[in-house]
Tab-separated table of C-alpha atoms in Angstrom:
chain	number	residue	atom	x	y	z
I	53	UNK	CA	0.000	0.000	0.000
I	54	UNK	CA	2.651	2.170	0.620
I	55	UNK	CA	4.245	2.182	-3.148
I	56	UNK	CA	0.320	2.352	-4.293
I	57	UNK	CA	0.362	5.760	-2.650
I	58	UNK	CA	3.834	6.600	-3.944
I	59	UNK	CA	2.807	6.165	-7.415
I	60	UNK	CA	3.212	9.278	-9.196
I	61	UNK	CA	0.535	10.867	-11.217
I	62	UNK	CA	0.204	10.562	-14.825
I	63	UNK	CA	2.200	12.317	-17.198
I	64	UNK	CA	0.533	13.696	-20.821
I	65	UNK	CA	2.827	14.499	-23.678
I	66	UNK	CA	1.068	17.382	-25.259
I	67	UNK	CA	2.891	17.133	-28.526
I	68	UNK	CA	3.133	20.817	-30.298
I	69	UNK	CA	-0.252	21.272	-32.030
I	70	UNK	CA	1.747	24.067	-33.851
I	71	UNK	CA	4.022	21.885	-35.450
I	72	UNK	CA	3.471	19.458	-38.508
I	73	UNK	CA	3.064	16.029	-37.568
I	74	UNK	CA	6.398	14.460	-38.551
I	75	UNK	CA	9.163	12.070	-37.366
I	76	UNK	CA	10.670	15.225	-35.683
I	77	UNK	CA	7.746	16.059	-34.133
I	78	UNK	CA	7.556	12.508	-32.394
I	79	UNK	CA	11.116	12.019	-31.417
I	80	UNK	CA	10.919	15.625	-29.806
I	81	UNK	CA	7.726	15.095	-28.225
I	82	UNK	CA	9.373	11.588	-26.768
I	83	UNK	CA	12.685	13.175	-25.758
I	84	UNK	CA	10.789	15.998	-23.846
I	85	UNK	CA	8.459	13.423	-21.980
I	86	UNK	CA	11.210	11.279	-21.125
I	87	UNK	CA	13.149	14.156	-19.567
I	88	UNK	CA	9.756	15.249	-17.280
I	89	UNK	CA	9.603	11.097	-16.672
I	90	UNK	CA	13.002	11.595	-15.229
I	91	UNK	CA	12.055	14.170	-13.056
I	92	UNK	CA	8.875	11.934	-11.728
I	93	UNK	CA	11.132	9.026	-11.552
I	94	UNK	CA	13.874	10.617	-9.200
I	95	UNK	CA	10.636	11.715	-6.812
I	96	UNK	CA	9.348	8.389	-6.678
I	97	UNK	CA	12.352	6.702	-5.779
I	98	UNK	CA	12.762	9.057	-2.297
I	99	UNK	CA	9.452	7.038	-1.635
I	100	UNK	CA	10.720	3.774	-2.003
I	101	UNK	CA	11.686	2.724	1.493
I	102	UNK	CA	15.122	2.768	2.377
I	103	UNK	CA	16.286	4.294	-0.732
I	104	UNK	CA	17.193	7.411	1.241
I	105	UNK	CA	19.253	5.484	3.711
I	106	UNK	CA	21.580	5.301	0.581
I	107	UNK	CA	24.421	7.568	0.639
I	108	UNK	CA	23.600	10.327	-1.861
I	109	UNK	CA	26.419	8.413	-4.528
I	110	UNK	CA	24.966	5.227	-4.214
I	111	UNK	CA	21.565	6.954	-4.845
I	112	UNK	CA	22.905	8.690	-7.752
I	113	UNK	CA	24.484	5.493	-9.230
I	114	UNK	CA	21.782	3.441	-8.014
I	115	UNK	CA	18.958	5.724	-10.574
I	116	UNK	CA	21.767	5.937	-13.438
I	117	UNK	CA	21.705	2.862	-13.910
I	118	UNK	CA	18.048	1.695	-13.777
I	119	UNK	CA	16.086	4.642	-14.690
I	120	UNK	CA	15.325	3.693	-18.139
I	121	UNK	CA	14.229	0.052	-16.278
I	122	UNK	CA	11.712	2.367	-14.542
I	123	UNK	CA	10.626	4.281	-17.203
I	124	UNK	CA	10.112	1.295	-19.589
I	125	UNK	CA	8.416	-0.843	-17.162
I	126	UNK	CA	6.124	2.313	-16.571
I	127	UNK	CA	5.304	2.539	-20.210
I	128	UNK	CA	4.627	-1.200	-20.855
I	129	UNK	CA	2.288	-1.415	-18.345
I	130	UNK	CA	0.436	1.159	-19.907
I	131	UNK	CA	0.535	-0.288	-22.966
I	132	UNK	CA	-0.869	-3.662	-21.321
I	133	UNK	CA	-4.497	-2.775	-22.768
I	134	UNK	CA	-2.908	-2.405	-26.305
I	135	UNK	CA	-1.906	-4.676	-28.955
I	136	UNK	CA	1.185	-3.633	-30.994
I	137	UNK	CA	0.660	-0.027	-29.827
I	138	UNK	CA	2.986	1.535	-27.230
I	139	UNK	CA	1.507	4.315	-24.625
I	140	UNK	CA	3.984	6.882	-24.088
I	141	UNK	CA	1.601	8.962	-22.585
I	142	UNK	CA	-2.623	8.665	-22.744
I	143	UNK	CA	-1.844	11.462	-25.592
I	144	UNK	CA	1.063	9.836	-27.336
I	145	UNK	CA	0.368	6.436	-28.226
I	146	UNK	CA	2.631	5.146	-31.309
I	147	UNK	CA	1.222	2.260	-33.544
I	148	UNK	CA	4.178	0.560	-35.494
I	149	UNK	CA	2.757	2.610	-38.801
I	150	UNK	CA	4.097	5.944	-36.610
I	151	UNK	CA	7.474	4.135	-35.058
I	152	UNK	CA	8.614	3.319	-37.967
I	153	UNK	CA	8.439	6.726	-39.486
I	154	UNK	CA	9.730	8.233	-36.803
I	155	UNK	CA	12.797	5.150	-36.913
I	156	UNK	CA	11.305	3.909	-33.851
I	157	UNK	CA	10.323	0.436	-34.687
I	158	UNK	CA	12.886	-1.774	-32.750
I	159	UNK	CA	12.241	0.595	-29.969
I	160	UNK	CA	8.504	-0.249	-30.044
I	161	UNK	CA	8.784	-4.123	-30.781
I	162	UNK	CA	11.036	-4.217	-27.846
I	163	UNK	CA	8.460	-2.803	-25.441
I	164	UNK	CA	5.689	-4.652	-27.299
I	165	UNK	CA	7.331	-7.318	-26.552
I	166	UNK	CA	7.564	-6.617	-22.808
I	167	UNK	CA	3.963	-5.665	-22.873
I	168	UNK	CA	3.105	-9.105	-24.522
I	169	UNK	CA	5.053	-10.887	-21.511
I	170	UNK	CA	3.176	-8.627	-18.779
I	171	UNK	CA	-0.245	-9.598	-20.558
I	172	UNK	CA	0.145	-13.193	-20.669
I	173	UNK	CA	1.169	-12.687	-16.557
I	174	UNK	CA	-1.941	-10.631	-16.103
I	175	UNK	CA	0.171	-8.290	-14.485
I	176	UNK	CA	-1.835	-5.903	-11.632
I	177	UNK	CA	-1.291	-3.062	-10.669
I	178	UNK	CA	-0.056	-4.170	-7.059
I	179	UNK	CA	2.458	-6.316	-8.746
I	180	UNK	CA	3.558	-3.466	-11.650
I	181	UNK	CA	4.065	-0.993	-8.767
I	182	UNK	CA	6.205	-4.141	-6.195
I	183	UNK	CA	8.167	-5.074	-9.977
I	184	UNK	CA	8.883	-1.375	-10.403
I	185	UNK	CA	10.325	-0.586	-6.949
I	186	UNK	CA	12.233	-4.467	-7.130
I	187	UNK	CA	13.914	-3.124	-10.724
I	188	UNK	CA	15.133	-0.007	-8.849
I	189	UNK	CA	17.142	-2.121	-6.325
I	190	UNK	CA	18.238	-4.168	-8.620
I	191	UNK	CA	21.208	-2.075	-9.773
I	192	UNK	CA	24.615	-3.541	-10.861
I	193	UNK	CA	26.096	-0.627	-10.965
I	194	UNK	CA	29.784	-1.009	-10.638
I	195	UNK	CA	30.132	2.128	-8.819
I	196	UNK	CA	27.972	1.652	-6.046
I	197	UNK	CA	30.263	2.061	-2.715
I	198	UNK	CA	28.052	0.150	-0.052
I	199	UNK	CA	26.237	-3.176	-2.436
I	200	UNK	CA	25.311	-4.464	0.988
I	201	UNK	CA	22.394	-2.031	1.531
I	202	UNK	CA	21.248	-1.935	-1.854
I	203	UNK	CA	21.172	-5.696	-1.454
I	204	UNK	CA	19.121	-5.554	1.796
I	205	UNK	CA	16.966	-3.091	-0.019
I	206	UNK	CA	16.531	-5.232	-2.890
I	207	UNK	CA	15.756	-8.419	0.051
I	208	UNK	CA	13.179	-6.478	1.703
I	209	UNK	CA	11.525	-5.869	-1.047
I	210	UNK	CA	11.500	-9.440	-2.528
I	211	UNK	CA	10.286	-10.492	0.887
I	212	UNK	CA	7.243	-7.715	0.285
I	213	UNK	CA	6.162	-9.181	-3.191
I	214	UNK	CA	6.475	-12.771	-2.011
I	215	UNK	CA	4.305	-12.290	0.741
I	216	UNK	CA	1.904	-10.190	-1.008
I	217	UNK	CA	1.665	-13.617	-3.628
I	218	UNK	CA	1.332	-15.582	-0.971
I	219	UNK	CA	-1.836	-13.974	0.610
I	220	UNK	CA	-3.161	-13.347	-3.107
I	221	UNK	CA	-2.761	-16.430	-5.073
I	222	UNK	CA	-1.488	-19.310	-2.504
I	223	UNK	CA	-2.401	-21.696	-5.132
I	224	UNK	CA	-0.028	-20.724	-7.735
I	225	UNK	CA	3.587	-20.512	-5.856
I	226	UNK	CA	5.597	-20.178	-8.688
I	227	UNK	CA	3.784	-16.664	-9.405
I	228	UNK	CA	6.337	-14.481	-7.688
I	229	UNK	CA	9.464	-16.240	-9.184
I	230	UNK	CA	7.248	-15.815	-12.648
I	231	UNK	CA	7.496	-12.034	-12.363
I	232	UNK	CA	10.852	-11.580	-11.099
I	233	UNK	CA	11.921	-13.797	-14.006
I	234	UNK	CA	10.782	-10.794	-16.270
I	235	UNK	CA	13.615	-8.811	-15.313
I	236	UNK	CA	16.123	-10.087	-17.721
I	237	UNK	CA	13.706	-8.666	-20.565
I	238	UNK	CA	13.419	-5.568	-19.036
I	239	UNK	CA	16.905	-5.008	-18.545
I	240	UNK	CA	17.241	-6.188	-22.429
I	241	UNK	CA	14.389	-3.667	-23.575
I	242	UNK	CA	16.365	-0.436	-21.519
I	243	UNK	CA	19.388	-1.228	-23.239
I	244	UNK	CA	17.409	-1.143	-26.507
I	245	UNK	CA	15.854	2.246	-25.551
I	246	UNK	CA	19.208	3.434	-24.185
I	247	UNK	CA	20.983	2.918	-27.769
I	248	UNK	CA	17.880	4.315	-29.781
I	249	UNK	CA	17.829	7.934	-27.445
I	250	UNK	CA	21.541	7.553	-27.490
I	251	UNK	CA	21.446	7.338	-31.602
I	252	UNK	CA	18.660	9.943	-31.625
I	253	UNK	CA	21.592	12.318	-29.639
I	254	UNK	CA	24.108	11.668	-31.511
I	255	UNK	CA	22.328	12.401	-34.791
I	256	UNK	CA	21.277	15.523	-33.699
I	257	UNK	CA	18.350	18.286	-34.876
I	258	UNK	CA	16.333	16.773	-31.691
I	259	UNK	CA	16.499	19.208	-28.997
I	260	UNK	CA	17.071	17.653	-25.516
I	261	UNK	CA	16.486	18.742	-21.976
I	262	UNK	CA	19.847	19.215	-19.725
I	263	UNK	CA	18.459	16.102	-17.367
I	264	UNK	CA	17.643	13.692	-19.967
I	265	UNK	CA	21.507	14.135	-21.664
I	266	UNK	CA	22.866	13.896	-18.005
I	267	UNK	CA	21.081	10.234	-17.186
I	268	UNK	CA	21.659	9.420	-20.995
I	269	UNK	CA	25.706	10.139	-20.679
I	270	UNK	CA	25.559	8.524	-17.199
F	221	UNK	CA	29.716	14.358	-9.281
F	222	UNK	CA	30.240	17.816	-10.889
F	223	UNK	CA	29.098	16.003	-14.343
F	224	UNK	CA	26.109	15.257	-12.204
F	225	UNK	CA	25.022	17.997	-11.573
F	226	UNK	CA	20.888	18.037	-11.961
F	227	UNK	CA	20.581	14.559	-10.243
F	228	UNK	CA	22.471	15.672	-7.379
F	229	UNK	CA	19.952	18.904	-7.237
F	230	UNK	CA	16.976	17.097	-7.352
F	231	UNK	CA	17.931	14.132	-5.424
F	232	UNK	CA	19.070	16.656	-2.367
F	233	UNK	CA	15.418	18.862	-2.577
F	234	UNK	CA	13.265	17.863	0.145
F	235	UNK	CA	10.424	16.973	-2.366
């Protein structure tokens, strides 16, 4: 209940109206949600318990290294309701006709993907927001100083989701392990997003906020 | 850390 309460509220894109609807339009729209995501993201996690027992580094380290986990688990579960459509935001949803002209499309199959896993879990919204806080422990950052309290972090919240399984569904015991083991494709689908923003930087003509190029050079 | 600059900010508000 207490990451129910720490869930932020939605975010809405409001792409230009002023602008003509093109690939540029998209990726600019994406890059400017993504940095206000950030901001959200870095909130949430002072909710999380224990994460501000961290020392500020390990904090720091901790959210460079997963907050594109975060922020892709966030938009697959929104995307749960859709087939082969990925919710950004409620008011930027891409279907793969738009990803693909905006060069998107390995981006979007990626989540898609994800999205296909969490929908044949029936993922809930009890278990999105346990996965979510579980991803942002589950840092291997190489430069985090004190890996024994992330750890215990990371334990305590394993303990949470297993007992919250076991009071919900005592008949299917494998249904914790089930979720966790959806980490390795989230991991996969953050390093895809990581290399298509990091592509969409180094191209240039997309304007970026100061936060997102931070996390994104982190 | 000095690279880090807007993380450190935000994570050191009080929000």
């Amino acid at each position: 209940s207490h990451l129910l309460v720490a869930e932020p509220e939605k975010l809405f894109a409001m792409p230009d109206p002023l602008q003509p609807d093109t690939a540029q339009r998209t990726l600019t729209t994406l890059c400017d949600l993504a940095d206000r995501e950030l901001v959200v993201i870095i909130g949430w996690a002072k909710h999380i318990p224990g994460f501000l027992s961290l020392s500020l580094a390990d904090q720091m380290s901790v959210l460079q290294s997963v907050w594109l986990e975060v922020l892709v688990l966030g938009v697959a579960y929104r995307s749960l309701g859709c087939e082969d459509e990925v919710v950004f935001a409620e008011d930027f949803v891409l279907d793969e006709d738009m990803s693909r002209a905006a060069g998107l499309t390995e981006l979007n199959a990626a989540i898609s993907q994800l999205a296909r896993r969490f929908r044949t879990l029936n993922l809930d919204r009890e278990e999105f927001v346990m996965l979510k806080a579980i991803a942002l422990t589950n840092s291997d950052s190489i430069y985090i100083e004190d890996m024994e309290a992330v750890q215990k972090l990371r334990d305590l919240l394993h303990q949470a989701l297993l007992e919250l399984e076991c009071q919900r569904r005592p008949d299917d015991p494998q249904r914790a392990g089930r979720l966790l083991l959806t980490l390795p494709l989230l991991r996969q689908t953050a390093g895809r997003a990581l290399t298509t923003f990091y592509s969409i930087k180094t191209r240039g003509g997309v304007p970026m906020h100061k936060l997102f190029l931070e996390m994104l050079e982190a | 850390k000095e690279k880090h600059k807007i993380l450190h900010r935000l994570l050191q508000n009080s929000t």
